[in-house]
Amino acid sequence: MTANITYGSGIPGDAELRLCGDVSGAKRAVELGVSEWYNAIEFAQAGAKAIAVDPDPDKIAEMRQRADTGEVTVQCLEADLADLGDISSATCEVVVAAHTILDVEDLGRLLRQVHRILIPSMPFVISIPHPFNEVSPEHPYGSGARTIGDWFTALSRSNFRVDQVKELGVSPTHPIPTTLVLRARKEGS
């Protein structure tokens, strides 16, 4: 069973995009950074062993409350996003970061930790505001947030292979994509 993970407001979720795969049967699924959509709840409702990691105690408390209300179990870890030491190596089927890792300073360290906890060839799905969405004469492309090339380079250096790129949020009134979704698969062991 797939979980209907939300990657951003007003864009298709995983029920349509199918980036995470089947998480039923107690497969381990991690929400890296508790998003405003509380995706770990969706993982748990789909039958996964859901894990939520966030450094903010308020977000962790809210996740626990929502899990109790939804009568599902979510393992909540209050930790830095790049400190995944409480999760065993090569035990997770999928990791999702929905608008939660955009401003991470040491992206390489975070990616190495995600690589460590994923089972080989399993996906890491990232959604971020599209880097081109804020481009203007005052803010040329590459002057602020990481570019698409920066994301590809960082993922590649951490032994991930990007196999899906979704540029979403284009509409008749907004011709520039609002959200970038990348699915990268763990290579190696």
Short mmCIF file of N, CA and C in Angstrom, two decimals:
data_model
loop_
_atom_site.label_atom_id
_atom_site.label_comp_id
_atom_site.label_asym_id
_atom_site.label_seq_id
_atom_site.Cartn_x
_atom_site.Cartn_y
_atom_site.Cartn_z
N MET A 1 0.85 -1.18 0.00
CA MET A 1 0.00 0.00 0.00
C MET A 1 0.89 1.24 0.00
N THR A 2 0.55 2.20 -0.82
CA THR A 2 1.32 3.44 -0.85
C THR A 2 0.70 4.46 0.10
N ALA A 3 1.52 5.26 0.69
CA ALA A 3 1.06 6.33 1.56
C ALA A 3 0.84 7.58 0.71
N ASN A 4 -0.19 8.34 0.99
CA ASN A 4 -0.43 9.55 0.22
C ASN A 4 0.37 10.70 0.81
N ILE A 5 1.65 10.67 0.55
CA ILE A 5 2.57 11.68 1.04
C ILE A 5 2.32 13.00 0.30
N THR A 6 2.36 14.10 1.05
CA THR A 6 2.18 15.43 0.46
C THR A 6 3.56 16.07 0.32
N TYR A 7 3.82 16.60 -0.88
CA TYR A 7 5.11 17.23 -1.18
C TYR A 7 5.04 18.75 -1.20
N GLY A 8 3.84 19.30 -1.16
CA GLY A 8 3.68 20.74 -1.18
C GLY A 8 2.23 21.09 -1.39
N SER A 9 1.88 22.33 -1.10
CA SER A 9 0.50 22.79 -1.24
C SER A 9 0.12 22.93 -2.71
N GLY A 10 -1.01 22.38 -3.06
CA GLY A 10 -1.54 22.55 -4.40
C GLY A 10 -0.86 21.75 -5.49
N ILE A 11 -0.07 20.75 -5.11
CA ILE A 11 0.59 19.91 -6.12
C ILE A 11 0.21 18.45 -5.86
N PRO A 12 0.39 17.57 -6.84
CA PRO A 12 0.03 16.17 -6.64
C PRO A 12 0.83 15.53 -5.50
N GLY A 13 0.18 14.62 -4.80
CA GLY A 13 0.84 13.86 -3.75
C GLY A 13 1.32 12.53 -4.29
N ASP A 14 1.75 11.67 -3.38
CA ASP A 14 2.33 10.40 -3.80
C ASP A 14 1.30 9.43 -4.35
N ALA A 15 0.02 9.63 -4.05
CA ALA A 15 -1.01 8.78 -4.65
C ALA A 15 -0.95 8.90 -6.17
N GLU A 16 -0.59 10.08 -6.66
CA GLU A 16 -0.46 10.30 -8.10
C GLU A 16 0.98 10.12 -8.59
N LEU A 17 1.95 10.65 -7.85
CA LEU A 17 3.35 10.63 -8.32
C LEU A 17 4.04 9.28 -8.12
N ARG A 18 3.65 8.53 -7.11
CA ARG A 18 4.18 7.19 -6.84
C ARG A 18 5.72 7.16 -6.77
N LEU A 19 6.26 7.96 -5.89
CA LEU A 19 7.71 8.05 -5.73
C LEU A 19 8.23 7.22 -4.56
N CYS A 20 7.40 6.97 -3.56
CA CYS A 20 7.84 6.28 -2.35
C CYS A 20 7.73 4.76 -2.44
N GLY A 21 6.79 4.26 -3.21
CA GLY A 21 6.59 2.82 -3.28
C GLY A 21 5.72 2.31 -2.16
N ASP A 22 5.54 1.00 -2.14
CA ASP A 22 4.71 0.33 -1.15
C ASP A 22 5.42 0.34 0.21
N VAL A 23 4.72 0.83 1.22
CA VAL A 23 5.31 0.88 2.55
C VAL A 23 4.58 -0.03 3.54
N SER A 24 3.62 -0.81 3.05
CA SER A 24 2.88 -1.68 3.95
C SER A 24 3.77 -2.80 4.48
N GLY A 25 3.24 -3.56 5.41
CA GLY A 25 4.01 -4.67 5.96
C GLY A 25 5.09 -4.24 6.91
N ALA A 26 4.89 -3.12 7.58
CA ALA A 26 5.82 -2.61 8.59
C ALA A 26 7.19 -2.24 8.02
N LYS A 27 7.22 -1.81 6.77
CA LYS A 27 8.48 -1.30 6.22
C LYS A 27 8.80 0.01 6.91
N ARG A 28 10.08 0.27 7.13
CA ARG A 28 10.49 1.47 7.86
C ARG A 28 10.52 2.66 6.91
N ALA A 29 9.77 3.71 7.29
CA ALA A 29 9.64 4.92 6.49
C ALA A 29 9.91 6.12 7.38
N VAL A 30 10.79 7.01 6.94
CA VAL A 30 11.23 8.14 7.76
C VAL A 30 10.76 9.45 7.16
N GLU A 31 10.16 10.29 8.01
CA GLU A 31 9.91 11.68 7.64
C GLU A 31 11.04 12.49 8.26
N LEU A 32 11.90 13.02 7.41
CA LEU A 32 13.07 13.77 7.86
C LEU A 32 12.69 15.24 7.97
N GLY A 33 12.46 15.68 9.19
CA GLY A 33 11.92 17.01 9.43
C GLY A 33 10.41 16.90 9.35
N VAL A 34 9.74 17.24 10.43
CA VAL A 34 8.27 17.15 10.44
C VAL A 34 7.72 18.29 9.60
N SER A 35 7.07 17.92 8.50
CA SER A 35 6.51 18.93 7.59
C SER A 35 5.14 19.37 8.10
N GLU A 36 4.63 20.41 7.49
CA GLU A 36 3.30 20.89 7.86
C GLU A 36 2.21 19.88 7.50
N TRP A 37 2.57 18.82 6.74
CA TRP A 37 1.61 17.80 6.33
C TRP A 37 1.70 16.55 7.19
N TYR A 38 2.65 16.49 8.12
CA TYR A 38 2.79 15.36 9.04
C TYR A 38 2.75 14.03 8.28
N ASN A 39 3.68 13.89 7.34
CA ASN A 39 3.71 12.72 6.46
C ASN A 39 3.95 11.41 7.19
N ALA A 40 4.59 11.43 8.35
CA ALA A 40 4.80 10.19 9.10
C ALA A 40 3.47 9.54 9.47
N ILE A 41 2.44 10.35 9.70
CA ILE A 41 1.10 9.82 9.99
C ILE A 41 0.60 9.04 8.77
N GLU A 42 0.80 9.60 7.58
CA GLU A 42 0.39 8.91 6.34
C GLU A 42 1.13 7.58 6.20
N PHE A 43 2.43 7.59 6.48
CA PHE A 43 3.20 6.35 6.43
C PHE A 43 2.59 5.31 7.37
N ALA A 44 2.32 5.71 8.61
CA ALA A 44 1.78 4.78 9.61
C ALA A 44 0.41 4.26 9.18
N GLN A 45 -0.43 5.12 8.65
CA GLN A 45 -1.76 4.69 8.22
C GLN A 45 -1.69 3.71 7.04
N ALA A 46 -0.61 3.77 6.27
CA ALA A 46 -0.43 2.85 5.14
C ALA A 46 0.23 1.54 5.58
N GLY A 47 0.52 1.40 6.87
CA GLY A 47 1.08 0.15 7.37
C GLY A 47 2.57 0.14 7.59
N ALA A 48 3.21 1.28 7.46
CA ALA A 48 4.65 1.36 7.66
C ALA A 48 4.99 1.51 9.14
N LYS A 49 6.22 1.16 9.47
CA LYS A 49 6.77 1.53 10.77
C LYS A 49 7.33 2.94 10.56
N ALA A 50 6.55 3.92 10.96
CA ALA A 50 6.86 5.33 10.68
C ALA A 50 7.77 5.92 11.74
N ILE A 51 8.73 6.71 11.25
CA ILE A 51 9.68 7.41 12.12
C ILE A 51 9.68 8.87 11.71
N ALA A 52 9.56 9.76 12.68
CA ALA A 52 9.64 11.20 12.43
C ALA A 52 10.85 11.75 13.18
N VAL A 53 11.69 12.52 12.47
CA VAL A 53 12.88 13.11 13.06
C VAL A 53 12.79 14.63 12.91
N ASP A 54 12.96 15.35 14.01
CA ASP A 54 12.95 16.81 13.95
C ASP A 54 13.64 17.35 15.20
N PRO A 55 14.40 18.45 15.06
CA PRO A 55 15.06 19.02 16.23
C PRO A 55 14.12 19.86 17.10
N ASP A 56 12.94 20.21 16.60
CA ASP A 56 12.01 21.09 17.31
C ASP A 56 11.09 20.27 18.22
N PRO A 57 11.22 20.45 19.54
CA PRO A 57 10.39 19.66 20.46
C PRO A 57 8.89 19.91 20.27
N ASP A 58 8.51 21.11 19.83
CA ASP A 58 7.10 21.40 19.60
C ASP A 58 6.54 20.59 18.43
N LYS A 59 7.33 20.45 17.37
CA LYS A 59 6.88 19.65 16.23
C LYS A 59 6.78 18.18 16.60
N ILE A 60 7.73 17.70 17.39
CA ILE A 60 7.68 16.31 17.85
C ILE A 60 6.46 16.09 18.74
N ALA A 61 6.18 17.03 19.63
CA ALA A 61 5.00 16.90 20.50
C ALA A 61 3.71 16.90 19.67
N GLU A 62 3.64 17.76 18.67
CA GLU A 62 2.47 17.79 17.80
C GLU A 62 2.33 16.48 17.02
N MET A 63 3.44 15.94 16.55
CA MET A 63 3.40 14.65 15.84
C MET A 63 2.86 13.56 16.76
N ARG A 64 3.34 13.53 17.99
CA ARG A 64 2.85 12.52 18.93
C ARG A 64 1.35 12.65 19.17
N GLN A 65 0.89 13.89 19.32
CA GLN A 65 -0.54 14.12 19.56
C GLN A 65 -1.36 13.68 18.35
N ARG A 66 -0.91 14.02 17.15
CA ARG A 66 -1.63 13.63 15.93
C ARG A 66 -1.63 12.12 15.74
N ALA A 67 -0.53 11.47 16.09
CA ALA A 67 -0.47 10.02 15.99
C ALA A 67 -1.47 9.39 16.97
N ASP A 68 -1.52 9.90 18.20
CA ASP A 68 -2.48 9.39 19.18
C ASP A 68 -3.91 9.59 18.69
N THR A 69 -4.21 10.77 18.17
CA THR A 69 -5.54 11.06 17.65
C THR A 69 -5.90 10.15 16.49
N GLY A 70 -4.93 9.90 15.63
CA GLY A 70 -5.15 9.03 14.48
C GLY A 70 -5.04 7.54 14.80
N GLU A 71 -4.75 7.23 16.06
CA GLU A 71 -4.62 5.86 16.54
C GLU A 71 -3.61 5.05 15.72
N VAL A 72 -2.46 5.69 15.47
CA VAL A 72 -1.34 5.04 14.80
C VAL A 72 -0.08 5.25 15.64
N THR A 73 0.94 4.48 15.34
CA THR A 73 2.20 4.60 16.06
C THR A 73 3.24 5.24 15.16
N VAL A 74 3.86 6.30 15.67
CA VAL A 74 4.97 6.96 14.99
C VAL A 74 6.10 7.08 16.01
N GLN A 75 7.26 6.52 15.66
CA GLN A 75 8.43 6.69 16.52
C GLN A 75 8.95 8.10 16.30
N CYS A 76 9.00 8.90 17.35
CA CYS A 76 9.42 10.30 17.24
C CYS A 76 10.81 10.48 17.84
N LEU A 77 11.70 11.04 17.04
CA LEU A 77 13.07 11.28 17.48
C LEU A 77 13.35 12.77 17.44
N GLU A 78 13.59 13.34 18.60
CA GLU A 78 13.97 14.75 18.68
C GLU A 78 15.49 14.81 18.50
N ALA A 79 15.91 15.16 17.29
CA ALA A 79 17.34 15.15 16.97
C ALA A 79 17.59 16.06 15.78
N ASP A 80 18.83 16.49 15.64
CA ASP A 80 19.25 17.23 14.47
C ASP A 80 18.99 16.37 13.24
N LEU A 81 18.60 16.98 12.13
CA LEU A 81 18.26 16.21 10.93
C LEU A 81 19.45 15.41 10.40
N ALA A 82 20.65 15.84 10.68
CA ALA A 82 21.85 15.12 10.22
C ALA A 82 22.40 14.19 11.29
N ASP A 83 21.65 14.00 12.37
CA ASP A 83 22.07 13.12 13.46
C ASP A 83 21.07 11.97 13.57
N LEU A 84 21.25 10.98 12.71
CA LEU A 84 20.32 9.86 12.64
C LEU A 84 20.88 8.61 13.32
N GLY A 85 21.72 8.82 14.33
CA GLY A 85 22.39 7.72 15.02
C GLY A 85 21.45 6.75 15.71
N ASP A 86 20.21 7.16 16.02
CA ASP A 86 19.25 6.27 16.66
C ASP A 86 18.57 5.32 15.68
N ILE A 87 18.88 5.47 14.40
CA ILE A 87 18.30 4.60 13.37
C ILE A 87 19.43 3.71 12.85
N SER A 88 19.20 2.40 12.88
CA SER A 88 20.22 1.44 12.45
C SER A 88 20.53 1.58 10.96
N SER A 89 21.74 1.25 10.60
CA SER A 89 22.19 1.31 9.21
C SER A 89 21.40 0.34 8.34
N ALA A 90 21.13 0.77 7.11
CA ALA A 90 20.50 -0.05 6.07
C ALA A 90 19.23 -0.75 6.55
N THR A 91 18.33 0.02 7.21
CA THR A 91 17.08 -0.57 7.72
C THR A 91 15.83 0.14 7.19
N CYS A 92 15.97 1.20 6.43
CA CYS A 92 14.81 1.99 6.03
C CYS A 92 14.50 1.81 4.54
N GLU A 93 13.21 1.72 4.22
CA GLU A 93 12.75 1.54 2.85
C GLU A 93 12.61 2.85 2.09
N VAL A 94 12.34 3.94 2.82
CA VAL A 94 12.14 5.24 2.17
C VAL A 94 12.38 6.34 3.21
N VAL A 95 12.94 7.46 2.73
CA VAL A 95 13.08 8.68 3.54
C VAL A 95 12.48 9.81 2.72
N VAL A 96 11.64 10.63 3.38
CA VAL A 96 11.00 11.77 2.71
C VAL A 96 11.33 13.04 3.48
N ALA A 97 11.73 14.08 2.75
CA ALA A 97 11.95 15.40 3.32
C ALA A 97 11.13 16.39 2.50
N ALA A 98 9.95 16.73 2.99
CA ALA A 98 9.03 17.61 2.27
C ALA A 98 9.16 19.03 2.80
N HIS A 99 9.94 19.83 2.08
CA HIS A 99 10.18 21.24 2.43
C HIS A 99 10.83 21.39 3.80
N THR A 100 11.71 20.46 4.16
CA THR A 100 12.31 20.51 5.50
C THR A 100 13.83 20.60 5.50
N ILE A 101 14.50 20.44 4.35
CA ILE A 101 15.97 20.45 4.37
C ILE A 101 16.56 21.56 3.52
N LEU A 102 15.75 22.49 3.11
CA LEU A 102 16.20 23.56 2.23
C LEU A 102 17.36 24.35 2.83
N ASP A 103 17.29 24.64 4.11
CA ASP A 103 18.28 25.51 4.74
C ASP A 103 19.33 24.77 5.56
N VAL A 104 19.44 23.47 5.39
CA VAL A 104 20.44 22.70 6.13
C VAL A 104 21.83 23.17 5.70
N GLU A 105 22.65 23.55 6.67
CA GLU A 105 23.98 24.07 6.35
C GLU A 105 24.91 22.99 5.83
N ASP A 106 25.02 21.89 6.56
CA ASP A 106 25.93 20.82 6.16
C ASP A 106 25.13 19.74 5.44
N LEU A 107 24.75 20.03 4.20
CA LEU A 107 23.94 19.11 3.41
C LEU A 107 24.66 17.79 3.19
N GLY A 108 25.96 17.83 2.97
CA GLY A 108 26.72 16.60 2.76
C GLY A 108 26.60 15.64 3.93
N ARG A 109 26.71 16.15 5.14
CA ARG A 109 26.59 15.31 6.34
C ARG A 109 25.19 14.70 6.41
N LEU A 110 24.16 15.51 6.17
CA LEU A 110 22.80 15.00 6.19
C LEU A 110 22.62 13.89 5.15
N LEU A 111 23.10 14.11 3.95
CA LEU A 111 22.95 13.11 2.89
C LEU A 111 23.70 11.82 3.21
N ARG A 112 24.86 11.93 3.84
CA ARG A 112 25.61 10.73 4.24
C ARG A 112 24.83 9.92 5.28
N GLN A 113 24.17 10.63 6.21
CA GLN A 113 23.36 9.93 7.23
C GLN A 113 22.14 9.25 6.61
N VAL A 114 21.48 9.93 5.68
CA VAL A 114 20.34 9.31 4.99
C VAL A 114 20.82 8.09 4.21
N HIS A 115 21.96 8.23 3.53
CA HIS A 115 22.52 7.10 2.78
C HIS A 115 22.78 5.92 3.72
N ARG A 116 23.28 6.19 4.90
CA ARG A 116 23.61 5.13 5.86
C ARG A 116 22.36 4.36 6.28
N ILE A 117 21.24 5.04 6.52
CA ILE A 117 20.05 4.35 7.06
C ILE A 117 19.21 3.67 5.99
N LEU A 118 19.36 4.07 4.72
CA LEU A 118 18.57 3.46 3.66
C LEU A 118 19.11 2.09 3.25
N ILE A 119 18.21 1.22 2.87
CA ILE A 119 18.56 -0.05 2.25
C ILE A 119 19.03 0.28 0.82
N PRO A 120 20.03 -0.43 0.28
CA PRO A 120 20.49 -0.15 -1.08
C PRO A 120 19.35 -0.13 -2.10
N SER A 121 19.41 0.83 -2.99
CA SER A 121 18.47 1.11 -4.08
C SER A 121 17.12 1.67 -3.63
N MET A 122 16.96 1.93 -2.34
CA MET A 122 15.70 2.51 -1.84
C MET A 122 15.73 4.03 -2.01
N PRO A 123 14.54 4.67 -2.06
CA PRO A 123 14.47 6.09 -2.40
C PRO A 123 14.56 7.07 -1.23
N PHE A 124 15.15 8.21 -1.56
CA PHE A 124 15.12 9.40 -0.72
C PHE A 124 14.39 10.44 -1.57
N VAL A 125 13.22 10.89 -1.10
CA VAL A 125 12.40 11.82 -1.86
C VAL A 125 12.45 13.18 -1.17
N ILE A 126 12.85 14.19 -1.94
CA ILE A 126 13.02 15.55 -1.43
C ILE A 126 12.09 16.48 -2.19
N SER A 127 11.36 17.33 -1.46
CA SER A 127 10.64 18.41 -2.13
C SER A 127 11.09 19.73 -1.52
N ILE A 128 11.26 20.71 -2.39
CA ILE A 128 11.71 22.04 -1.98
C ILE A 128 11.00 23.07 -2.85
N PRO A 129 10.96 24.33 -2.40
CA PRO A 129 10.48 25.36 -3.32
C PRO A 129 11.39 25.35 -4.55
N HIS A 130 10.79 25.45 -5.72
CA HIS A 130 11.59 25.39 -6.95
C HIS A 130 12.60 26.54 -6.95
N PRO A 131 13.88 26.25 -7.18
CA PRO A 131 14.91 27.30 -7.13
C PRO A 131 14.67 28.44 -8.12
N PHE A 132 13.93 28.19 -9.18
CA PHE A 132 13.69 29.24 -10.17
C PHE A 132 12.50 30.13 -9.81
N ASN A 133 11.69 29.71 -8.86
CA ASN A 133 10.46 30.42 -8.52
C ASN A 133 10.70 31.84 -8.01
N GLU A 134 11.81 32.08 -7.35
CA GLU A 134 12.08 33.40 -6.77
C GLU A 134 13.03 34.24 -7.62
N VAL A 135 13.35 33.80 -8.82
CA VAL A 135 14.29 34.53 -9.67
C VAL A 135 13.68 35.85 -10.11
N SER A 136 14.49 36.88 -10.00
CA SER A 136 14.10 38.23 -10.44
C SER A 136 15.39 38.98 -10.76
N PRO A 137 15.29 40.18 -11.32
CA PRO A 137 16.52 40.95 -11.56
C PRO A 137 17.32 41.21 -10.28
N GLU A 138 16.61 41.33 -9.15
CA GLU A 138 17.29 41.56 -7.87
C GLU A 138 17.87 40.27 -7.29
N HIS A 139 17.32 39.11 -7.68
CA HIS A 139 17.76 37.81 -7.17
C HIS A 139 17.98 36.86 -8.34
N PRO A 140 19.14 36.99 -9.02
CA PRO A 140 19.41 36.09 -10.15
C PRO A 140 19.54 34.64 -9.69
N TYR A 141 19.30 33.73 -10.63
CA TYR A 141 19.36 32.31 -10.33
C TYR A 141 20.73 31.95 -9.75
N GLY A 142 20.72 31.25 -8.64
CA GLY A 142 21.96 30.82 -7.99
C GLY A 142 22.47 31.77 -6.93
N SER A 143 21.82 32.93 -6.76
CA SER A 143 22.31 33.89 -5.78
C SER A 143 21.76 33.63 -4.38
N GLY A 144 20.77 32.79 -4.27
CA GLY A 144 20.17 32.51 -2.97
C GLY A 144 20.20 31.04 -2.65
N ALA A 145 19.07 30.39 -2.85
CA ALA A 145 18.95 28.96 -2.54
C ALA A 145 19.81 28.12 -3.48
N ARG A 146 20.04 26.88 -3.07
CA ARG A 146 20.78 25.94 -3.92
C ARG A 146 20.06 25.79 -5.26
N THR A 147 20.85 25.67 -6.32
CA THR A 147 20.29 25.46 -7.65
C THR A 147 19.99 23.97 -7.84
N ILE A 148 19.30 23.65 -8.92
CA ILE A 148 19.05 22.25 -9.25
C ILE A 148 20.38 21.52 -9.42
N GLY A 149 21.33 22.16 -10.05
CA GLY A 149 22.66 21.57 -10.21
C GLY A 149 23.34 21.31 -8.88
N ASP A 150 23.18 22.23 -7.92
CA ASP A 150 23.75 22.03 -6.58
C ASP A 150 23.17 20.78 -5.92
N TRP A 151 21.85 20.58 -6.06
CA TRP A 151 21.20 19.40 -5.48
C TRP A 151 21.72 18.13 -6.14
N PHE A 152 21.82 18.13 -7.48
CA PHE A 152 22.32 16.95 -8.18
C PHE A 152 23.74 16.63 -7.75
N THR A 153 24.59 17.65 -7.66
CA THR A 153 25.98 17.44 -7.27
C THR A 153 26.08 16.89 -5.85
N ALA A 154 25.34 17.47 -4.92
CA ALA A 154 25.39 17.01 -3.53
C ALA A 154 24.90 15.57 -3.41
N LEU A 155 23.83 15.24 -4.10
CA LEU A 155 23.31 13.87 -4.05
C LEU A 155 24.30 12.89 -4.66
N SER A 156 24.87 13.25 -5.79
CA SER A 156 25.83 12.38 -6.47
C SER A 156 27.05 12.14 -5.60
N ARG A 157 27.57 13.18 -4.95
CA ARG A 157 28.76 13.04 -4.09
C ARG A 157 28.48 12.15 -2.88
N SER A 158 27.20 12.02 -2.51
CA SER A 158 26.84 11.18 -1.36
C SER A 158 26.37 9.80 -1.80
N ASN A 159 26.64 9.45 -3.07
CA ASN A 159 26.34 8.14 -3.62
C ASN A 159 24.84 7.88 -3.79
N PHE A 160 24.13 8.92 -4.24
CA PHE A 160 22.74 8.78 -4.64
C PHE A 160 22.65 9.00 -6.15
N ARG A 161 21.69 8.33 -6.78
CA ARG A 161 21.43 8.53 -8.20
C ARG A 161 20.01 9.06 -8.35
N VAL A 162 19.87 10.27 -8.88
CA VAL A 162 18.54 10.86 -9.09
C VAL A 162 17.89 10.15 -10.27
N ASP A 163 16.69 9.59 -10.02
CA ASP A 163 16.00 8.90 -11.10
C ASP A 163 14.64 9.52 -11.44
N GLN A 164 14.21 10.50 -10.68
CA GLN A 164 12.96 11.21 -10.97
C GLN A 164 13.14 12.69 -10.62
N VAL A 165 12.71 13.55 -11.52
CA VAL A 165 12.70 14.99 -11.29
C VAL A 165 11.31 15.48 -11.67
N LYS A 166 10.62 16.11 -10.73
CA LYS A 166 9.28 16.64 -10.99
C LYS A 166 9.31 18.14 -10.70
N GLU A 167 8.96 18.93 -11.71
CA GLU A 167 8.85 20.38 -11.55
C GLU A 167 7.37 20.70 -11.59
N LEU A 168 6.81 20.99 -10.42
CA LEU A 168 5.36 21.06 -10.25
C LEU A 168 4.89 22.45 -9.87
N GLY A 169 3.60 22.66 -10.02
CA GLY A 169 2.99 23.92 -9.60
C GLY A 169 2.75 24.91 -10.72
N VAL A 170 2.97 24.50 -11.96
CA VAL A 170 2.71 25.37 -13.10
C VAL A 170 1.20 25.40 -13.33
N SER A 171 0.68 26.59 -13.57
CA SER A 171 -0.75 26.74 -13.85
C SER A 171 -0.93 27.86 -14.87
N PRO A 172 -2.13 28.03 -15.40
CA PRO A 172 -2.35 29.12 -16.36
C PRO A 172 -2.03 30.50 -15.78
N THR A 173 -2.15 30.65 -14.47
CA THR A 173 -1.86 31.95 -13.86
C THR A 173 -0.45 32.04 -13.30
N HIS A 174 0.25 30.90 -13.24
CA HIS A 174 1.62 30.88 -12.69
C HIS A 174 2.48 29.99 -13.59
N PRO A 175 3.17 30.57 -14.59
CA PRO A 175 3.89 29.77 -15.57
C PRO A 175 5.23 29.19 -15.09
N ILE A 176 5.63 29.50 -13.87
CA ILE A 176 6.90 29.02 -13.32
C ILE A 176 6.61 27.97 -12.26
N PRO A 177 7.32 26.85 -12.27
CA PRO A 177 7.06 25.82 -11.26
C PRO A 177 7.32 26.34 -9.85
N THR A 178 6.47 25.91 -8.92
CA THR A 178 6.61 26.34 -7.52
C THR A 178 7.38 25.34 -6.68
N THR A 179 7.37 24.07 -7.10
CA THR A 179 7.94 23.01 -6.28
C THR A 179 8.80 22.08 -7.13
N LEU A 180 9.95 21.73 -6.59
CA LEU A 180 10.84 20.75 -7.20
C LEU A 180 10.83 19.50 -6.32
N VAL A 181 10.56 18.35 -6.93
CA VAL A 181 10.60 17.08 -6.21
C VAL A 181 11.65 16.20 -6.89
N LEU A 182 12.59 15.72 -6.08
CA LEU A 182 13.65 14.84 -6.57
C LEU A 182 13.54 13.49 -5.86
N ARG A 183 13.62 12.42 -6.63
CA ARG A 183 13.75 11.09 -6.02
C ARG A 183 15.14 10.59 -6.36
N ALA A 184 15.90 10.28 -5.31
CA ALA A 184 17.25 9.76 -5.48
C ALA A 184 17.32 8.39 -4.83
N ARG A 185 17.98 7.46 -5.48
CA ARG A 185 18.10 6.11 -4.94
C ARG A 185 19.51 5.88 -4.39
N LYS A 186 19.58 5.18 -3.28
CA LYS A 186 20.87 4.85 -2.68
C LYS A 186 21.61 3.89 -3.57
N GLU A 187 22.85 4.23 -3.88
CA GLU A 187 23.74 3.33 -4.61
C GLU A 187 24.77 2.80 -3.64
N GLY A 188 25.26 1.62 -3.90
CA GLY A 188 26.26 1.02 -3.00
C GLY A 188 25.62 0.50 -1.75
N SER A 189 26.48 0.17 -0.78
CA SER A 189 25.97 -0.40 0.47
C SER A 189 26.19 0.54 1.62
#
